[in-house]
mmCIF file of C-alpha atoms in Angstrom:
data_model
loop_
_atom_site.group_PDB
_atom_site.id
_atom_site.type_symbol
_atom_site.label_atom_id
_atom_site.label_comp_id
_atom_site.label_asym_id
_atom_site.label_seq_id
_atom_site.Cartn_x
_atom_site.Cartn_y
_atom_site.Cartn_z
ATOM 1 C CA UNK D 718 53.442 43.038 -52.473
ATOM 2 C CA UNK D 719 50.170 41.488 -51.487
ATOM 3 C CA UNK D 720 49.403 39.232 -48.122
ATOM 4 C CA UNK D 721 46.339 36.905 -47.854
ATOM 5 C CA UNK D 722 46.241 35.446 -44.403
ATOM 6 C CA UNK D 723 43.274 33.395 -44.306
ATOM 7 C CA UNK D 724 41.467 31.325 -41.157
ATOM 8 C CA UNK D 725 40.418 28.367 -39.873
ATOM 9 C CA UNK D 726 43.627 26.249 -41.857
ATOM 10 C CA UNK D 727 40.976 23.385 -40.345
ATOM 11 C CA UNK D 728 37.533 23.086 -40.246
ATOM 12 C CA UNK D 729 35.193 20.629 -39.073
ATOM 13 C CA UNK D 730 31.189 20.797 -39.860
ATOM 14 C CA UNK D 731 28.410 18.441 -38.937
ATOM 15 C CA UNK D 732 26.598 17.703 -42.173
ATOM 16 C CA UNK D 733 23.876 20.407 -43.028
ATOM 17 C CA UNK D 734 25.462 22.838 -40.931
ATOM 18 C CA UNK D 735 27.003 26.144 -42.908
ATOM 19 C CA UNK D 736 31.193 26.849 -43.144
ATOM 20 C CA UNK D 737 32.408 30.304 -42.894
ATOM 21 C CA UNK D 738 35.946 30.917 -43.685
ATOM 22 C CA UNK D 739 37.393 34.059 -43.624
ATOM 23 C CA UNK D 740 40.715 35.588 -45.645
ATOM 24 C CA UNK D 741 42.802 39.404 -45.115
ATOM 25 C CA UNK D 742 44.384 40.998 -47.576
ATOM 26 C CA UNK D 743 47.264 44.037 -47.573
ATOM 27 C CA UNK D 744 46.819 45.821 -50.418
ATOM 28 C CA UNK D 745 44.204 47.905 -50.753
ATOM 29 C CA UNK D 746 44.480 48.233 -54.444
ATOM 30 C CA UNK D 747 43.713 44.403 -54.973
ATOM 31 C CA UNK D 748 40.202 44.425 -56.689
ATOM 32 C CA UNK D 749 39.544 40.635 -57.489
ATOM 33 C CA UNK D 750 39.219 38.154 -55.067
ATOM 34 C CA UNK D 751 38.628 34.557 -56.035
ATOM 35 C CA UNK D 752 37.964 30.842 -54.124
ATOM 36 C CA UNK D 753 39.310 28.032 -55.358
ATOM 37 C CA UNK D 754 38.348 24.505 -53.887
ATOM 38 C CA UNK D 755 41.075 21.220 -54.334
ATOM 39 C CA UNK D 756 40.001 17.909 -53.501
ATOM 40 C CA UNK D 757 42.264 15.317 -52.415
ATOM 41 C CA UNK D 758 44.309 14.730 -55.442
ATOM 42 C CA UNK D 759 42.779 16.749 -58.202
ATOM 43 C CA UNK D 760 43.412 20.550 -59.090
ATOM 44 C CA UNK D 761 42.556 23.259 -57.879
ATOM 45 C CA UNK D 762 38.722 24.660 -59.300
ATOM 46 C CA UNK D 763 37.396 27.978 -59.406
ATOM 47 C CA UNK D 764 34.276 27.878 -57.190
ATOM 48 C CA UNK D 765 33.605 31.342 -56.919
ATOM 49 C CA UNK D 766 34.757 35.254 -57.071
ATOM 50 C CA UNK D 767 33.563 38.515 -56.522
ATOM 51 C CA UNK D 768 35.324 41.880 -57.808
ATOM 52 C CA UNK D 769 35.546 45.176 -55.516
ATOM 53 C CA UNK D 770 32.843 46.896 -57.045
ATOM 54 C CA UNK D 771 30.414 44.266 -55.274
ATOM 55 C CA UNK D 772 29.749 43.505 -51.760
ATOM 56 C CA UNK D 773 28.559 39.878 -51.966
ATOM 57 C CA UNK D 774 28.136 37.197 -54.681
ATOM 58 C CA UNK D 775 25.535 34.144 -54.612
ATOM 59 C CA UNK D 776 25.652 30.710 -56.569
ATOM 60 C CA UNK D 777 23.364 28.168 -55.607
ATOM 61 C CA UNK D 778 24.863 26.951 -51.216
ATOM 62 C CA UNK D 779 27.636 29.344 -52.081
ATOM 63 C CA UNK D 780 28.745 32.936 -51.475
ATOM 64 C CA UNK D 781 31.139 35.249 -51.206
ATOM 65 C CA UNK D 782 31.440 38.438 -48.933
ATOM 66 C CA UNK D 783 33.749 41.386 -49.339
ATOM 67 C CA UNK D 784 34.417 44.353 -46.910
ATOM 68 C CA UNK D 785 36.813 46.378 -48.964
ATOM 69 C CA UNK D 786 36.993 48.579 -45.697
ATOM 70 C CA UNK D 787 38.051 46.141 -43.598
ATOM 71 C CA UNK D 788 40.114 44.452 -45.953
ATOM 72 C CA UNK D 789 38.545 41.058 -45.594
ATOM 73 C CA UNK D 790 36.267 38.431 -47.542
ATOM 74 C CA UNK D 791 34.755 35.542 -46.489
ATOM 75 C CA UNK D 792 33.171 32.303 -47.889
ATOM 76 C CA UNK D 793 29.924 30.996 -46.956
ATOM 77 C CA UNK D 794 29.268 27.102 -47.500
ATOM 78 C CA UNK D 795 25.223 26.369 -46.061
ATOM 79 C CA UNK D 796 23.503 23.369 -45.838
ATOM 80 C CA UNK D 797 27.079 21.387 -46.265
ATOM 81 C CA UNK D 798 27.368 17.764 -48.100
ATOM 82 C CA UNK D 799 30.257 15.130 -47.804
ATOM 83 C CA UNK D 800 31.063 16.611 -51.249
ATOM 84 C CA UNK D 801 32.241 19.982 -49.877
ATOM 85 C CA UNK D 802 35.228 18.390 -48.050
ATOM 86 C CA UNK D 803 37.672 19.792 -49.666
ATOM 87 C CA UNK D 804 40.615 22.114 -49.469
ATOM 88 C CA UNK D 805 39.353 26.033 -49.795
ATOM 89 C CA UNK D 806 42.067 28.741 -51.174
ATOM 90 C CA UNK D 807 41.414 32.449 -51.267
ATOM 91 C CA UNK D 808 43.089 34.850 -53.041
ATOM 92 C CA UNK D 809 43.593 38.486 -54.033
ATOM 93 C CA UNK D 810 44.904 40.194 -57.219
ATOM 94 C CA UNK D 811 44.883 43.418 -58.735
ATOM 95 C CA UNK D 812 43.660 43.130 -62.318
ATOM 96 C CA UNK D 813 45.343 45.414 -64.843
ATOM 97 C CA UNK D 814 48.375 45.848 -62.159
ATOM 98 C CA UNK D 815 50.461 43.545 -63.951
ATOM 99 C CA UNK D 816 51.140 41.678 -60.875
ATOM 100 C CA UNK D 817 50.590 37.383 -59.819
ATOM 101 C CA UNK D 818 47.509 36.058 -58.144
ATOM 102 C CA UNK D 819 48.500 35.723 -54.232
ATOM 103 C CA UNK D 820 46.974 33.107 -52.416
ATOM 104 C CA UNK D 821 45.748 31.911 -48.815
ATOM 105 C CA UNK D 822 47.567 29.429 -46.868
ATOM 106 C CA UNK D 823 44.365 26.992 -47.044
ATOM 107 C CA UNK D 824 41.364 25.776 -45.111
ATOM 108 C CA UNK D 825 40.827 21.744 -45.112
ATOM 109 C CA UNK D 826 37.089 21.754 -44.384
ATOM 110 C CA UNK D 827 35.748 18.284 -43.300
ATOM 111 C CA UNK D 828 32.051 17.763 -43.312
ATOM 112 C CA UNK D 829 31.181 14.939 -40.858
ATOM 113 C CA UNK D 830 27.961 12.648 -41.882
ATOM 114 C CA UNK O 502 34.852 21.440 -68.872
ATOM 115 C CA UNK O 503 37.941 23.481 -68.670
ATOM 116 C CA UNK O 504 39.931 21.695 -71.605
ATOM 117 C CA UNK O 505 43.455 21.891 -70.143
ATOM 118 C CA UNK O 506 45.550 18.556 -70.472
ATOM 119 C CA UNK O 507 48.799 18.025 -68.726
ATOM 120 C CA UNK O 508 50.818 14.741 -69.593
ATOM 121 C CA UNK O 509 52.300 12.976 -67.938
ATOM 122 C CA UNK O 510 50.017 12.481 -64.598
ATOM 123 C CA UNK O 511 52.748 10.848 -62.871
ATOM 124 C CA UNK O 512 56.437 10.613 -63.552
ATOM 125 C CA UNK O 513 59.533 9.140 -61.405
ATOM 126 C CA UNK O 514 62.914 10.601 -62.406
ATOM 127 C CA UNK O 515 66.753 10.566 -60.951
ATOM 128 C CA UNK O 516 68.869 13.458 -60.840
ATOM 129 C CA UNK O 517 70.559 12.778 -63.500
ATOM 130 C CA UNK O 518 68.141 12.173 -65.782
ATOM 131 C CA UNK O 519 66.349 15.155 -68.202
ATOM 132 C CA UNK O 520 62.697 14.860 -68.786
ATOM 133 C CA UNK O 521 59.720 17.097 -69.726
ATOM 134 C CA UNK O 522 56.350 18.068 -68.802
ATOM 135 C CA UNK O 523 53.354 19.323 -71.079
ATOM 136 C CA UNK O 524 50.299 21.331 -71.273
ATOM 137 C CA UNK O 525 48.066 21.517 -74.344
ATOM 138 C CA UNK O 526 45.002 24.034 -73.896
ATOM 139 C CA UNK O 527 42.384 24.276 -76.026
ATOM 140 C CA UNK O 528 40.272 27.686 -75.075
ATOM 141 C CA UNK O 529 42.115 30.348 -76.821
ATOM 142 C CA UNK O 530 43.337 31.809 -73.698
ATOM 143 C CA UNK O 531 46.363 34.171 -73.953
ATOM 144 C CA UNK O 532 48.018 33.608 -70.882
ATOM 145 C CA UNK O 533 49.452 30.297 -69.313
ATOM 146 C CA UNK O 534 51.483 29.575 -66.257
ATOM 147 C CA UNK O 535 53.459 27.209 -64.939
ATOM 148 C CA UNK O 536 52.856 26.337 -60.779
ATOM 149 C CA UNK O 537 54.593 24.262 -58.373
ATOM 150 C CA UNK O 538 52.455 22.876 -55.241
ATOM 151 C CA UNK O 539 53.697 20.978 -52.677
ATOM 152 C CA UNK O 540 51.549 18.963 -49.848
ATOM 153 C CA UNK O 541 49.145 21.126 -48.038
ATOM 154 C CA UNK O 542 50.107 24.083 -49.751
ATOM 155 C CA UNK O 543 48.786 26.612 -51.516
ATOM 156 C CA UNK O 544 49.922 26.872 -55.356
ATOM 157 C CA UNK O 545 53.392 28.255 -55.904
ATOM 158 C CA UNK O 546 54.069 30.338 -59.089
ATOM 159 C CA UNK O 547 57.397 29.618 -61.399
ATOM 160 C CA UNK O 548 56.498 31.325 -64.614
ATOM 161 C CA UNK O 549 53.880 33.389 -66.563
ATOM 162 C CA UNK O 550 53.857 33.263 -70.758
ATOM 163 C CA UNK O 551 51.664 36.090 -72.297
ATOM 164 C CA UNK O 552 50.819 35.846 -75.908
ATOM 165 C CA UNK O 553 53.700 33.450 -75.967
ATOM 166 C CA UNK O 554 56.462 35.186 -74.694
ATOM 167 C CA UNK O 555 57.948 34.818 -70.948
ATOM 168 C CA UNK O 556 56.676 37.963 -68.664
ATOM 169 C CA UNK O 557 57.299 36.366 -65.639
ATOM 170 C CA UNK O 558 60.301 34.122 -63.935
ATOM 171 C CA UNK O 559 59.731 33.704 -60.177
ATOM 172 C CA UNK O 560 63.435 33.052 -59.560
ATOM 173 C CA UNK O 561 62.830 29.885 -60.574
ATOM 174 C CA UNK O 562 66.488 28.107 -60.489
ATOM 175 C CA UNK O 563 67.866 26.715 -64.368
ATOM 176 C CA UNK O 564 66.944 23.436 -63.884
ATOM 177 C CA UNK O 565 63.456 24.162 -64.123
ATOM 178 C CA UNK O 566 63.328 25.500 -68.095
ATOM 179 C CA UNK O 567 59.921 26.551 -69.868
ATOM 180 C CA UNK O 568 58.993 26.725 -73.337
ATOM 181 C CA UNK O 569 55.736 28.024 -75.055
ATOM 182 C CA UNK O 570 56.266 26.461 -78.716
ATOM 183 C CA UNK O 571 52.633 27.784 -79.883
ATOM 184 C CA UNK O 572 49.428 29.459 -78.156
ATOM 185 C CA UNK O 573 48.405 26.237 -77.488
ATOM 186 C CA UNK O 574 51.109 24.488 -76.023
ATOM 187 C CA UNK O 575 53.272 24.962 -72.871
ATOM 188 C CA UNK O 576 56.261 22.735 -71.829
ATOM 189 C CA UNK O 577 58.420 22.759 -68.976
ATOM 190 C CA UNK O 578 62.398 20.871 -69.413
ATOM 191 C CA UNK O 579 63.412 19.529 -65.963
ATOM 192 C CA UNK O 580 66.843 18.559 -65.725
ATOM 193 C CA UNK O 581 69.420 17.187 -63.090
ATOM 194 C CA UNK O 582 66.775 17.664 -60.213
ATOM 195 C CA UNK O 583 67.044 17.301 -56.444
ATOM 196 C CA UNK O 584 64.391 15.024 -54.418
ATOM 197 C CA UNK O 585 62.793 18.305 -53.136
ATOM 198 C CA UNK O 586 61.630 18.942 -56.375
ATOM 199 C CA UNK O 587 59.381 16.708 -55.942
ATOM 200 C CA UNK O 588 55.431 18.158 -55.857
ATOM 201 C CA UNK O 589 52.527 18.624 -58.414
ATOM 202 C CA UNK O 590 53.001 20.819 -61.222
ATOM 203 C CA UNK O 591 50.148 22.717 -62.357
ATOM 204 C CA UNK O 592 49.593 24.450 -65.714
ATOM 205 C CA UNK O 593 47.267 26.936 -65.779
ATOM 206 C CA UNK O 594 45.470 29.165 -68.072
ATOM 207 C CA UNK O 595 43.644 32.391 -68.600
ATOM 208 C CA UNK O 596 42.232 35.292 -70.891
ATOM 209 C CA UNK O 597 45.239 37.477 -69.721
ATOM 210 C CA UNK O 598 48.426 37.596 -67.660
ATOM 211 C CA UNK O 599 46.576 39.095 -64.872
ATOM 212 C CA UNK O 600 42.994 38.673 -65.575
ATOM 213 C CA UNK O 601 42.147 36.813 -62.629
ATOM 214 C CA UNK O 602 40.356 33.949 -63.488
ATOM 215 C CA UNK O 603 42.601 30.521 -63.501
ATOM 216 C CA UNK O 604 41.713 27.133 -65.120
ATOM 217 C CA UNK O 605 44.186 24.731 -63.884
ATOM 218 C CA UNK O 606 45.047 21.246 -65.643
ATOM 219 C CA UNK O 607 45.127 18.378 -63.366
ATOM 220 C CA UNK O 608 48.744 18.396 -63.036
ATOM 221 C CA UNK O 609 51.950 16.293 -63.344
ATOM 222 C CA UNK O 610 52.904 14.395 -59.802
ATOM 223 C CA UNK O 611 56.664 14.574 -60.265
ATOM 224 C CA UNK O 612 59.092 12.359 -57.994
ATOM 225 C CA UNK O 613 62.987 13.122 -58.108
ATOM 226 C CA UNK O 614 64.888 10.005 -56.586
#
């Protein structure tokens, strides 16, 4: 089955500064690759996702990057606000395979004022 | 907003005792899951229902029991529990059982004395 190993599990940003984190994946097959952001106590939100027939996806301080080669996608947070601290989770799924959405371990990004 | 309503928010239970958790969605959507997630974790899934009928059971043990009454409704029977049951519950939704894109509800905080 799928593996999504994803890095930092901690992250600490000065305010206005950009985030990177960065998530693997094992099967090359998987061709959907979503981010999901959970504040303290609420649910987990689709912030963004990009599909394997794209190499990087753009909304608004947000993107996404996929290397399908390399097996790895990252998220890119710029110009960060208090309102981005936040738990991050990638994952990886193989639409049309019949088969669960596999997510990251998590990254608790703080943004520090 | 994503129009996925879990009730209860919060609910305290003994082992003993047999109790029930609900999800009511509102956006048509064809698939709808059922996820445990404990602290600092990443969602865990326990079942998938697709066009109402149960496609996936993650070994999920028999005190955890779902039921999909309707399109629009998804219910999950908890009964003689033990304390590391305890987590959120998370009922999700979307256009297929492995379309990609999850809308989660905000979740049931369950405590098992």
């Amino acid at each position: 089955g799928e593996n999504v190993e994803q890095h930092p599990s901690t992250l600490s940003v000065q305010e206005g500064d950009s985030a990177v984190i960065k998530c693997t994946y094992s099967d090359s097959a998987s061709n959907y690759f979503p981010w999901y952001k959970q504040e303290l106590g609420k649910r987990p939100q689709l912030i963004i996702d990009i599909r394997s027939n794209v190499g990087e996806k753009k909304d608004q301080r947000i993107a996404v990057t996929l290397n399908k080669t390399a097996k790895h996608f990252s998220l890119h947070i710029t110009e960060t606000q208090p309102e981005d601290s936040a738990v991050y989770f990638c994952a990886a799924l193989r639409v049309g395979g019949n088969e669960k959405l596999t997510f990251g371990t998590g990254t608790r990004l703080t943004i520090i004022p | 907003d994503t129009e996925v309503t879990q009730t209860p928010k919060h609910l305290v239970m003994g082992m003993t005792n047999k109790k029930s958790l609900k999800c009511e969605q509102h956006m048509g959507h064809r698939a709808m899951y059922w996820y445990k997630q404990k602290a600092k974790k990443p969602p865990e899934l326990m079942f998938v229902y697709s066009y109402e009928k149960l496609s996936i059971n993650e070994s999920v043990p028999s005190r955890f029991s779902p039921e999909c009454p309707n399109s629009s409704l998804l219910n999950l029977h908890l009964h003689a529990l033990q304390p590391e049951d305890s987590a959120l519950y998370l009922c999700a939704i979307s256009a297929g059982p492995d379309a990609g894109e999850l809308f989660f509800g905000e979740g049931s905080r369950l405590t098992v004395l």
